[in-house]
Tab-separated table of C-alpha atoms in Angstrom:
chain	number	residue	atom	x	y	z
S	1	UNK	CA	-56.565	3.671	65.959
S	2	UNK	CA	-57.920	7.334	66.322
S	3	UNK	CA	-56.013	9.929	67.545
S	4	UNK	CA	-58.611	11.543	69.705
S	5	UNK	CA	-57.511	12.517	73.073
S	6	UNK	CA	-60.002	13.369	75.911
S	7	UNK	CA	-59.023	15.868	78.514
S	8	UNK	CA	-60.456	17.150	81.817
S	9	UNK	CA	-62.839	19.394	82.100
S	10	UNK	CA	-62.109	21.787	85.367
S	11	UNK	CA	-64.521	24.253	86.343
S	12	UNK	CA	-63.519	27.238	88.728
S	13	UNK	CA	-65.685	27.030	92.029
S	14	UNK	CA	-66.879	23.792	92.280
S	15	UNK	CA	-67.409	21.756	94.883
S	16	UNK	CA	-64.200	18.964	94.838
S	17	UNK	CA	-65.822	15.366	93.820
S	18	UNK	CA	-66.528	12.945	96.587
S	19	UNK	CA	-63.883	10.107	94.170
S	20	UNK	CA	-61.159	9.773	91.952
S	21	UNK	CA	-63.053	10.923	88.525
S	22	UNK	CA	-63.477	14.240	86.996
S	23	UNK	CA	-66.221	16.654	86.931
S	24	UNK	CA	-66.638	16.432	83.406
S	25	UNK	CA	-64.542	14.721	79.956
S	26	UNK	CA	-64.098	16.372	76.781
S	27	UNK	CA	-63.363	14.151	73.493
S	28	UNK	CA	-63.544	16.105	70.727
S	29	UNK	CA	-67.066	18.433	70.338
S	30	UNK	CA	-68.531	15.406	73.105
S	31	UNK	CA	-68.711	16.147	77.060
S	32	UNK	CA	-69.436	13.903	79.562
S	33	UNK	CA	-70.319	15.481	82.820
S	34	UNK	CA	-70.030	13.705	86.068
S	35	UNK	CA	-73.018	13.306	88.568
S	36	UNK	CA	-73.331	16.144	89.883
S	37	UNK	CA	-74.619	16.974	93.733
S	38	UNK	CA	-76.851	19.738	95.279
S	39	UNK	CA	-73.630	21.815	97.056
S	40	UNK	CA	-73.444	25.224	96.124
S	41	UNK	CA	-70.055	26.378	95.496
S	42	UNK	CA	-70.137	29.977	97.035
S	43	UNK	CA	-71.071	28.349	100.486
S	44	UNK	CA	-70.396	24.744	100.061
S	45	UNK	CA	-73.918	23.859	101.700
S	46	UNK	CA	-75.982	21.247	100.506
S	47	UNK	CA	-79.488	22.317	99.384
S	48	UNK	CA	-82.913	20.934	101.225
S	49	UNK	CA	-85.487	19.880	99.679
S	50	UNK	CA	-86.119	18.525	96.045
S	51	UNK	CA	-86.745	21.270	93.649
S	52	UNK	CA	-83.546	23.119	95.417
S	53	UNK	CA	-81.845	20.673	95.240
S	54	UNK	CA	-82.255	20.023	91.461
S	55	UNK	CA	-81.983	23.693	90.564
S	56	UNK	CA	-78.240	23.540	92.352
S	57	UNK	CA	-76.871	20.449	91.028
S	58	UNK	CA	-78.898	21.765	87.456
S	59	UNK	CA	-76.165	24.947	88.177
S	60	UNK	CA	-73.235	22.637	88.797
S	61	UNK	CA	-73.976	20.844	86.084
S	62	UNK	CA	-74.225	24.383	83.602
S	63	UNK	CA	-71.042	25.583	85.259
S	64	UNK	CA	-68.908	22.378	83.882
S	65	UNK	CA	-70.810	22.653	80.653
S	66	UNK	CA	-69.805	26.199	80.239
S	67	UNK	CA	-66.232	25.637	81.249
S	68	UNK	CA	-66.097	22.704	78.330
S	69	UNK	CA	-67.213	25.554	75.604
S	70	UNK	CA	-70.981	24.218	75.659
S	71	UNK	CA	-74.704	24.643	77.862
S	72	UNK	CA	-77.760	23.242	78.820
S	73	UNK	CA	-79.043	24.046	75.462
S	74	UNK	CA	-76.426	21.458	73.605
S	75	UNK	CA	-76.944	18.751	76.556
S	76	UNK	CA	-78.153	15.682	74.131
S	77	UNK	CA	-78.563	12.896	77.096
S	78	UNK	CA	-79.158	13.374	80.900
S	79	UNK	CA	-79.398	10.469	83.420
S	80	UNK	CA	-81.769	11.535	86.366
S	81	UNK	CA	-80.868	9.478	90.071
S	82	UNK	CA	-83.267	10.021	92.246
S	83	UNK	CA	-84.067	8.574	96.469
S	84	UNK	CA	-87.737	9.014	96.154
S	85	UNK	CA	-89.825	8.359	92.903
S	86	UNK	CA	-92.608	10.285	94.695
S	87	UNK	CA	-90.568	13.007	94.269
S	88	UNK	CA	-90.237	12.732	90.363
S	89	UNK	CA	-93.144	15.328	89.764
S	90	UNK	CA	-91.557	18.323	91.878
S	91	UNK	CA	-88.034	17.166	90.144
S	92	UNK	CA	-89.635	17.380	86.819
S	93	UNK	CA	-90.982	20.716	86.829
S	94	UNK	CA	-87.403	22.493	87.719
S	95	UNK	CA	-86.234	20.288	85.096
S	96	UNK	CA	-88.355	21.631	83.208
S	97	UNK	CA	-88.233	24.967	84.339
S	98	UNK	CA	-84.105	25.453	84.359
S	99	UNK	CA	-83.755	23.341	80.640
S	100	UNK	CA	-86.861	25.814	78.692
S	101	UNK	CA	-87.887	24.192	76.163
S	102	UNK	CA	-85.385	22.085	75.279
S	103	UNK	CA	-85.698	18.177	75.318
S	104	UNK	CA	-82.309	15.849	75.871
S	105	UNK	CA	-82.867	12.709	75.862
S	106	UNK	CA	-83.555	11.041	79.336
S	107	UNK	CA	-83.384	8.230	82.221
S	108	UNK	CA	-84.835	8.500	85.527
S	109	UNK	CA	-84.431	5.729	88.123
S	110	UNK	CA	-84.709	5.270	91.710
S	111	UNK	CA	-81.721	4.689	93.631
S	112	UNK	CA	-81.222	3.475	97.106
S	113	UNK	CA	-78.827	5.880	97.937
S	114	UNK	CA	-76.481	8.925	96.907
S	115	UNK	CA	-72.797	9.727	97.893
S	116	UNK	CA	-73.886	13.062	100.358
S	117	UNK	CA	-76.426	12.533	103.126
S	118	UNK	CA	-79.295	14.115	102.399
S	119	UNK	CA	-79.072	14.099	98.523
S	120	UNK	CA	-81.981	13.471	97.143
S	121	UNK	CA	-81.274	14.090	93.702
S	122	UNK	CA	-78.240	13.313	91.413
S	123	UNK	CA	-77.890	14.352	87.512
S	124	UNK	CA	-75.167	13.752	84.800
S	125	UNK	CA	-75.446	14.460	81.168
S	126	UNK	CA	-73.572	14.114	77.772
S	127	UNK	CA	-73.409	17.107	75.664
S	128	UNK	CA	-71.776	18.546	72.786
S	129	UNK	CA	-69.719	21.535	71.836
S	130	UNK	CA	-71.399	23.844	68.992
């Protein structure tokens, strides 16, 4: 059996989680970040609209990364939730935008729902740490 051990990854200034999980695991150079939402931390308002929304929960996202010794540049797998697929476009290009030209790996689907009202967009990711 490995002796690996995974530990919690807590960033300063985010927004608590909505369950019993962590923002983000660490097992060795791995991280596993936690859906993330569109609150911003300073405020703890929820962003409107899609491409704000994105760009903040993009932000949360970085913050836990950072805080776990990595960043969006070393993300290897993100898992894009999204309310409306007719919003996938406007999503897409502050994806796009935020990540440069960097390409993790990807899956977008269409949920019925997410955990805040209003949230239209939800990301998590698995990265490593260089």
């Amino acid at each position: 059996m490995s002796s690996a051990k995974h530990q919690p990854i807590l960033a300063p200034n985010l927004p608590k989680p909505v369950g019993p999980y962590s923002p983000g695991m660490q097992l060795g150079q791995l991280l596993f970040i936690s859906g993330q939402a569109a609150r911003d931390p300073a405020t703890g308002l929820q962003a409107e609209g899609i491409e704000a929304q994105t760009e903040q929960v993009l932000r949360n996202l970085e913050r836990i990364l950072v805080a776990g010794g990595s960043s969006l540049q070393h993300v290897l797998r993100c898992g894009v939730f999204l309310v409306d697929m007719n919003e996938f476009a406007r999503m897409n290009a502050v994806y796009e935008r935020v990540f440069g030209g960097h390409r993790p790996a990807r899956t977008t689907v269409q949920v019925s729902g997410l955990p805040d009202v209003g949230l239209r967009v939800e990301i998590d990711c698995i990265a490593y740490v260089p």
